[in-house]
Coordinates of C-alpha atoms in Angstrom, one line a residue:
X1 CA 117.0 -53.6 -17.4
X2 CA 116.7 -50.1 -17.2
X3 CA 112.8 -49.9 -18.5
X4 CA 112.5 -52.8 -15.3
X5 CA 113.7 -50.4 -12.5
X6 CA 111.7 -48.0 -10.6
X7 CA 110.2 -45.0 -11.6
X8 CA 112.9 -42.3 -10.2
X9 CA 110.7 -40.1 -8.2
X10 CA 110.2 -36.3 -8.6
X11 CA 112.8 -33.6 -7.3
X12 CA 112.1 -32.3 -3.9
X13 CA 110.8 -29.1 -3.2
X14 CA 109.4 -26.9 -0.9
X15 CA 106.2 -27.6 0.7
X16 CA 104.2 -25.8 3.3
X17 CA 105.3 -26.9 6.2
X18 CA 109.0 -25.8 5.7
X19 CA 107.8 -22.0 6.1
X20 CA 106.8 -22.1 9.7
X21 CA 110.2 -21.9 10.8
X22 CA 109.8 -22.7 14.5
X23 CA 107.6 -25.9 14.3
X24 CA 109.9 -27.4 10.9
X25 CA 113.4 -26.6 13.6
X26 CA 111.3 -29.2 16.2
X27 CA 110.4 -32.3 13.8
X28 CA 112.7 -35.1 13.8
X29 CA 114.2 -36.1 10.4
X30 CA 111.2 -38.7 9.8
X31 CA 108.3 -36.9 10.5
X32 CA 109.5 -34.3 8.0
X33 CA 109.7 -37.2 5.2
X34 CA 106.3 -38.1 6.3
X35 CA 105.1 -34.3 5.9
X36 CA 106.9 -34.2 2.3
X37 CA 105.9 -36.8 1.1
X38 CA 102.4 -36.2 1.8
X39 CA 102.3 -32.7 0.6
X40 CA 104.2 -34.0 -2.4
X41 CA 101.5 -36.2 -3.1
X42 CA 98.4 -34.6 -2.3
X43 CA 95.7 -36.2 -5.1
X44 CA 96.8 -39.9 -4.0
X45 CA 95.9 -39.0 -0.1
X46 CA 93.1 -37.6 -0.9
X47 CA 92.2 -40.1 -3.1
X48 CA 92.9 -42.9 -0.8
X49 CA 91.0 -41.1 2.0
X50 CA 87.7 -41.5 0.0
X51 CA 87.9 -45.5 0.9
X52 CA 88.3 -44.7 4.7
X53 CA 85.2 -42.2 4.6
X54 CA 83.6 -44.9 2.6
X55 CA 84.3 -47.1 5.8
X56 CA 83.3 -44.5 8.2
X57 CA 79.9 -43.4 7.0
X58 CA 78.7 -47.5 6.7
X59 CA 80.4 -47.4 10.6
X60 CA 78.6 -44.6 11.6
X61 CA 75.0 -45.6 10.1
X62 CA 75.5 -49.2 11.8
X63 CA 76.4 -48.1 15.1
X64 CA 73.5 -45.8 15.1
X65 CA 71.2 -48.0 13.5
X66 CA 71.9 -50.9 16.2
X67 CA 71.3 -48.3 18.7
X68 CA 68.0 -46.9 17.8
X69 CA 67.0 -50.4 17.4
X70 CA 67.7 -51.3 20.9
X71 CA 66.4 -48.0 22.2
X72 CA 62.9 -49.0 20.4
X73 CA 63.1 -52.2 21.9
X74 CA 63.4 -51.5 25.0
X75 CA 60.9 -48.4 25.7
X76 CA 59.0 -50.5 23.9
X77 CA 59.1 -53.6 26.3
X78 CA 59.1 -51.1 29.6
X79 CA 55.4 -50.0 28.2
X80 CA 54.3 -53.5 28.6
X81 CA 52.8 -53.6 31.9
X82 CA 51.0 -56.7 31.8
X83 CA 51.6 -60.5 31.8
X84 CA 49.4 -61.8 29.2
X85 CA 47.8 -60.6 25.6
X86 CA 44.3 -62.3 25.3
X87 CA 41.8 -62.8 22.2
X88 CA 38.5 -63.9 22.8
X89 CA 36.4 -66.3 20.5
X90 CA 33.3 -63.6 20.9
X91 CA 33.4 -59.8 22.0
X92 CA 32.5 -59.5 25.2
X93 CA 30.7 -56.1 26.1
X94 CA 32.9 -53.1 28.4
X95 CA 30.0 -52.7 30.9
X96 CA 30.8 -56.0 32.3
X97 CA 34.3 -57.0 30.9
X98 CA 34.5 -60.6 32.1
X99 CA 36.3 -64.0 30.7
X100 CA 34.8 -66.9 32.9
X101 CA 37.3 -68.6 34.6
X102 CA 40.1 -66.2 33.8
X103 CA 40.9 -64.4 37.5
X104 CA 43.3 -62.0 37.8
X105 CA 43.2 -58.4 37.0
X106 CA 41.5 -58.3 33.7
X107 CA 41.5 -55.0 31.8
X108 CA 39.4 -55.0 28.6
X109 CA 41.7 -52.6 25.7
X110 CA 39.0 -52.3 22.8
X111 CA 40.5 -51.0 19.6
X112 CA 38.8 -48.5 17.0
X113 CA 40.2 -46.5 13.9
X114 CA 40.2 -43.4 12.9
X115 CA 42.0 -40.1 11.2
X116 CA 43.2 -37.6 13.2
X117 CA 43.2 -34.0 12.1
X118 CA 44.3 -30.8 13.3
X119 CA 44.7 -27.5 11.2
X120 CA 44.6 -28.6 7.4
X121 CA 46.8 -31.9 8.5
X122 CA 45.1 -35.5 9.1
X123 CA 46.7 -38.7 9.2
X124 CA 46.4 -42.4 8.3
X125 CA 44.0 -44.2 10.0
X126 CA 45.6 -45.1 13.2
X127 CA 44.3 -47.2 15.9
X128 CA 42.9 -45.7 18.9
X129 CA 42.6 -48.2 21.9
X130 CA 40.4 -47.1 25.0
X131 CA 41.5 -48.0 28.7
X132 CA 40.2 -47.6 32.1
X133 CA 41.0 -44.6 34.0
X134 CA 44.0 -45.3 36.5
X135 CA 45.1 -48.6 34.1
X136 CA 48.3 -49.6 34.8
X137 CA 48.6 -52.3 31.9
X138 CA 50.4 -50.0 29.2
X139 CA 52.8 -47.1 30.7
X140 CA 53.2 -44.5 28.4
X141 CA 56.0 -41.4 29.1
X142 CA 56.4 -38.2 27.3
X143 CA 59.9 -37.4 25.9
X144 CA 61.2 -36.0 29.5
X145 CA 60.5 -39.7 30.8
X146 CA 57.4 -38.6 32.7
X147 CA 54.4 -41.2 33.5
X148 CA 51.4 -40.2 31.5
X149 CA 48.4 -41.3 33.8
X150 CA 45.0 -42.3 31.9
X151 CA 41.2 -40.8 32.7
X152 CA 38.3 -41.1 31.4
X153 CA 38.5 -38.3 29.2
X154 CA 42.5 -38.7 28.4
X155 CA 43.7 -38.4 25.0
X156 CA 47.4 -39.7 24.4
X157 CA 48.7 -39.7 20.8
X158 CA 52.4 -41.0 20.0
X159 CA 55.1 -38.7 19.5
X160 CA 55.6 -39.3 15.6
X161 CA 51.9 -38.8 14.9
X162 CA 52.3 -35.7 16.8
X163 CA 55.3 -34.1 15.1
X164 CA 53.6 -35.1 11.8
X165 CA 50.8 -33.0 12.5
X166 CA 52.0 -30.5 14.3
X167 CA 50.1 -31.0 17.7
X168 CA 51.4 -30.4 21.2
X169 CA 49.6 -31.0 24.3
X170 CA 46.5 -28.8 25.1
X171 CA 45.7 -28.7 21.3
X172 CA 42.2 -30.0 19.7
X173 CA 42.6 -32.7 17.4
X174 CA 39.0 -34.1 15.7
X175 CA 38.9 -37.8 15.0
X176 CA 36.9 -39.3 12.4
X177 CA 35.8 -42.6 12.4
X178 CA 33.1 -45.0 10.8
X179 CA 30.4 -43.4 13.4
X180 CA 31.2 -40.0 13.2
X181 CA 33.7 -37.7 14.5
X182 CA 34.7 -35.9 17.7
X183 CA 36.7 -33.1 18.9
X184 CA 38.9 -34.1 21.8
X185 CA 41.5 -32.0 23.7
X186 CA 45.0 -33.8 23.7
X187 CA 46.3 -34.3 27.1
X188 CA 49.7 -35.8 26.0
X189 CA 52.2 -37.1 23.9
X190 CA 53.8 -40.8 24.2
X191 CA 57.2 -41.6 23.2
X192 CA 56.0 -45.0 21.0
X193 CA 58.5 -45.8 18.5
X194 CA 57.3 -50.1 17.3
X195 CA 53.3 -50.5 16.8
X196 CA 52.8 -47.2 18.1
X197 CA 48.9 -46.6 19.4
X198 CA 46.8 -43.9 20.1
X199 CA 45.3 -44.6 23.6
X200 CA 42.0 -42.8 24.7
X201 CA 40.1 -43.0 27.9
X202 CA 36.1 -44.0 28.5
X203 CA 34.3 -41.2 28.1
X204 CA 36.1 -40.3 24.5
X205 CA 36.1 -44.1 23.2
X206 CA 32.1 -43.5 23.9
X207 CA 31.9 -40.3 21.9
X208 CA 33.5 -41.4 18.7
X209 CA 30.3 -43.9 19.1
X210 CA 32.5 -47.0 18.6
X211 CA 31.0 -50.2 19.5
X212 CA 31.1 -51.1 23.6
X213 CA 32.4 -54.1 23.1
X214 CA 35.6 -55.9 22.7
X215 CA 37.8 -59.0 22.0
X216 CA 41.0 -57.9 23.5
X217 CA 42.1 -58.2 26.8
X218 CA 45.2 -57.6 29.1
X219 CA 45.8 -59.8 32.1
X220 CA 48.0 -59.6 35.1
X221 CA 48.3 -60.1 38.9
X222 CA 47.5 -63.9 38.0
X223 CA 48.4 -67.4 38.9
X224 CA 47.2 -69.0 36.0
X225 CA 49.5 -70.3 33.7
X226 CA 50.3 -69.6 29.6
X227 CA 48.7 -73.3 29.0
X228 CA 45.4 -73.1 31.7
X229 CA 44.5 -69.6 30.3
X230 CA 44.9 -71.2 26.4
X231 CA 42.1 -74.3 27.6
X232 CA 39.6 -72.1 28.2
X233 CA 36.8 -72.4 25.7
X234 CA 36.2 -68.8 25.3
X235 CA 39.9 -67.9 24.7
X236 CA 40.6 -67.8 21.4
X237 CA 44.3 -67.2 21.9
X238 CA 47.2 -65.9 24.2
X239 CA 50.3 -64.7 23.8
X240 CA 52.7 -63.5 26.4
X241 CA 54.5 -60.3 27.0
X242 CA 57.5 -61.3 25.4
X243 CA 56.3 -63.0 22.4
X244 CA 54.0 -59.8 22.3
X245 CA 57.6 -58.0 22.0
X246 CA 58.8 -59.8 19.6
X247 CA 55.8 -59.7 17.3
X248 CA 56.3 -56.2 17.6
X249 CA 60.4 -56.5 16.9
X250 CA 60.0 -58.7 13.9
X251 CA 60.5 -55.5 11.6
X252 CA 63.9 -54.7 14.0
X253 CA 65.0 -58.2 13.3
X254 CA 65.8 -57.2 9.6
X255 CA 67.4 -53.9 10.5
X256 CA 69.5 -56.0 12.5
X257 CA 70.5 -58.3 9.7
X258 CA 71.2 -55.3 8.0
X259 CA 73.6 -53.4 10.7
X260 CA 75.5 -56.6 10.4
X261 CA 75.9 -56.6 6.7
X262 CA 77.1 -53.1 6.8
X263 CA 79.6 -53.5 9.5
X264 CA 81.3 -56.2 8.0
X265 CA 81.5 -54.4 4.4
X266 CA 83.0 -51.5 6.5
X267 CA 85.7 -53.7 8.1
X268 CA 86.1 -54.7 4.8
X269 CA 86.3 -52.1 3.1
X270 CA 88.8 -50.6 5.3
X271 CA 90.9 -53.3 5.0
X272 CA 91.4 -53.6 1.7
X273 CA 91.9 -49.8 1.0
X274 CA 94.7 -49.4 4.2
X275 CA 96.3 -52.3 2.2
X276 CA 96.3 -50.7 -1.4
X277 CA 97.0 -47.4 -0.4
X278 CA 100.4 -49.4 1.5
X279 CA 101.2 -51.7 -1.0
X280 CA 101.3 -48.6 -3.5
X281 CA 102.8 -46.2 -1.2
X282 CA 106.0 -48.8 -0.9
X283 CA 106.2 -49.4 -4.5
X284 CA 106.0 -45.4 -5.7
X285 CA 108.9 -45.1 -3.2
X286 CA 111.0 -48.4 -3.9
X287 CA 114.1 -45.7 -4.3
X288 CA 113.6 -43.6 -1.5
X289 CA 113.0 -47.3 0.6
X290 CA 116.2 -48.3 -0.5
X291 CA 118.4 -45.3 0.2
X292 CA 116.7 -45.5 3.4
X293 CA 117.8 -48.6 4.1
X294 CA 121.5 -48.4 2.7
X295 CA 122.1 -45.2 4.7
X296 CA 121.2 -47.4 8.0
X297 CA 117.7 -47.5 8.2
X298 CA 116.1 -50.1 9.6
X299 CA 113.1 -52.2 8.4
X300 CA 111.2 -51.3 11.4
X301 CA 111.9 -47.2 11.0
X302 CA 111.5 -47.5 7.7
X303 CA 108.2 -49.4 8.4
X304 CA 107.2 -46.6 11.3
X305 CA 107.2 -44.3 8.1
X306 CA 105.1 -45.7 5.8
X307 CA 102.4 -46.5 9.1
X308 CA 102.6 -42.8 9.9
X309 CA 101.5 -41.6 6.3
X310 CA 98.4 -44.7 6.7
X311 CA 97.3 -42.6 10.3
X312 CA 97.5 -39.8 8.9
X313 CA 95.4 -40.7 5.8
X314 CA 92.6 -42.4 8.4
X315 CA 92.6 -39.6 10.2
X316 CA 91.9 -37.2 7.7
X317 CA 89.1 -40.0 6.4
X318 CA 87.7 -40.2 9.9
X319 CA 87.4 -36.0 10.3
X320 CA 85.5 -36.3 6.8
X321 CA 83.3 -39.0 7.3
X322 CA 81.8 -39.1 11.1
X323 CA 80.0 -36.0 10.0
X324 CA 78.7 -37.3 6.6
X325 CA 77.9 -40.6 8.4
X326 CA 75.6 -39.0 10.8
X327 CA 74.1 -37.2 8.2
X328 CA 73.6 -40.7 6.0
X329 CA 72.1 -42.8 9.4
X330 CA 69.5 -39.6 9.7
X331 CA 68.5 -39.7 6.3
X332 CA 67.9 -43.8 7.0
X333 CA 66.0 -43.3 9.8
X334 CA 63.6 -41.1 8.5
X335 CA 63.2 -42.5 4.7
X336 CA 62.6 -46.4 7.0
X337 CA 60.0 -44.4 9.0
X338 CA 56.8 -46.1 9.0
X339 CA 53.5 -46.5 10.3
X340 CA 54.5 -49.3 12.4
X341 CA 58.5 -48.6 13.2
X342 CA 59.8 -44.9 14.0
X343 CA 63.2 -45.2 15.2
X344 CA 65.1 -42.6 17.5
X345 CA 67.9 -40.9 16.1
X346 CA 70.3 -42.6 19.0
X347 CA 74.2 -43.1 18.8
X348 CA 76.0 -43.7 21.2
X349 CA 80.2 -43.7 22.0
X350 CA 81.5 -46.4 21.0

């Protein structure tokens, strides 16, 4: 019977706390058992605090994951400035970019790749796409939110490709292409964070000698519909604004799935180590609990104790792992950095 009963619990002694004088005169009887018996058990808070930071970090990274997502999506949507996304059967030359039967306003976007070097730096071949001066059909905006209008001799590379090479606007980049290569001065820099392009105007898409014709074409200002516009014989296929989105999305669709998953396993997480760290807090102190109660405690005060030793446990988690969680969702966003996705490092209140 006597191996059966509790551990008895180690003498009291002095902690910390009891030398400042003035503040340990102001605490109430049970806020000094709390402070005891966390000072008197120092390795187990600690040790229960990791799970909580655990909890945090995954928090953190989802919340700011789910936000850079939806940041992505939507510049990337608000740069869509057209109706429909058209293919043609056969390229159809830029002096005269015409679809018969198609009306509206028509804007032919041919597409070309190249490397782009600056300094001892070049890239992967990226897609340069060539568009009238004054086109409307794709806005681009610099990092302040500022339109970037397009000429003839405009030169607009996105802001990751930029930063990768080290380029700001009013530099010389040379791109190099099947045909040759030509030195162009960059007149901006375009916040593109899903399928991000670089866009050029006439008189450079001529110089890098690319072919003058083209199979793509953006369509607005029209009153034909999805289905008339597919029947024409010389369309090859069309595809909307938003299914042009979500083509571009279908990458963000997974990190999605993924913010879920690590949500939940933080909710879970948490869970399970608030209830371990109680359920082992109220057996190490089964005595204690039971003096408690004989001398007149309640089982609500007596409960207020234990839940006051749990706050401050997840408080001292949370201080440790908001920063470390930040620091994990940057590290994701830059090692999921691709040629087709960069996500802003976003995250919100929540």
């Amino acid at each position: 019977a006597a191996a059966m009963r509790p551990k008895k619990e180690k003498a009291g002694r002095s902690v910390l706390v009891d030398k400042w004088g003035g503040l340990w005169k102001r605490l109430g009887f049970g806020s000094k058992m709390v402070l005891r018996n966390i000072f008197r058990n120092k390795l187990r808070i600690l040790l229960s605090s990791v799970g909580v930071v655990g909890s945090v970090m995954l928090l953190i990274m989802g919340i700011g994951l789910y936000d850079s997502v939806e940041c992505a999506s939507d510049t990337y949507s608000k740069s869509l400035n057209y109706e429909y996304h058209i293919v043609t059967d056969a390229p159809v030359p830029l002096e005269t970019p015409a679809i018969e039967g198609i009306t509206g306003r028509l804007t032919a976007a041919p597409v070309y790749a190249v490397n782009v070097s600056f300094a001892d730096a070049t890239s992967e071949m990226v897609q340069v796409r060539s568009l009238p001066a004054s086109d409307s059909s794709i806005k681009l905006t610099d990092k302040s939110n500022n339109l970037l209008t397009m000429s003839d001799i405009s030169l607009i590379l996105p802001h990751f490709l930029a930063e990768d090479l080290g380029v700001k606007a009013g530099d010389t980049v040379t791109l190099s292409g099947v045909y040759g290569q030509y030195a162009c001065e960059v007149t901006g820099i375009s916040v593109q964070y899903l399928l991000p392009t670089v866009y050029c105007g006439k008189t450079v898409y001529e110089n890098l000698k690319a072919p003058l014709y083209t199979d793509t074409f953006y369509l607005s200002d029209t009153t034909l519909t999805r289905d008339q516009i597919a029947e024409n014989p010389a369309v090859k296929f069309v595809r909307t604004r938003d299914e042009m989105r979500d083509r571009a999305l279908s990458t963000a669709v997974i990190l999605n799935l993924f913010v879920a998953i690590i949500v939940l396993g933080a909710a879970v997480l948490a869970l399970t180590v608030i209830y371990n760290v109680t359920a082992i807090n109220v057996h190490e102190r089964a005595r204690e609990i039971a003096t408690l109660m004989v001398l007149g405690y309640r089982r609500g005060e007596t409960a207020r104790l234990i839940v006051s030793e749990n706050i401050v446990t997840t408080l001292l988690g949370c201080l440790i792992g908001l920063p470390l969680g930040y620091g994990l969702f940057r590290w994701i966003v830059a090692v999921s950095a691709s040629l087709n996705v960069s996500l802003p490092i976003l995250l919100t209140a929540p």
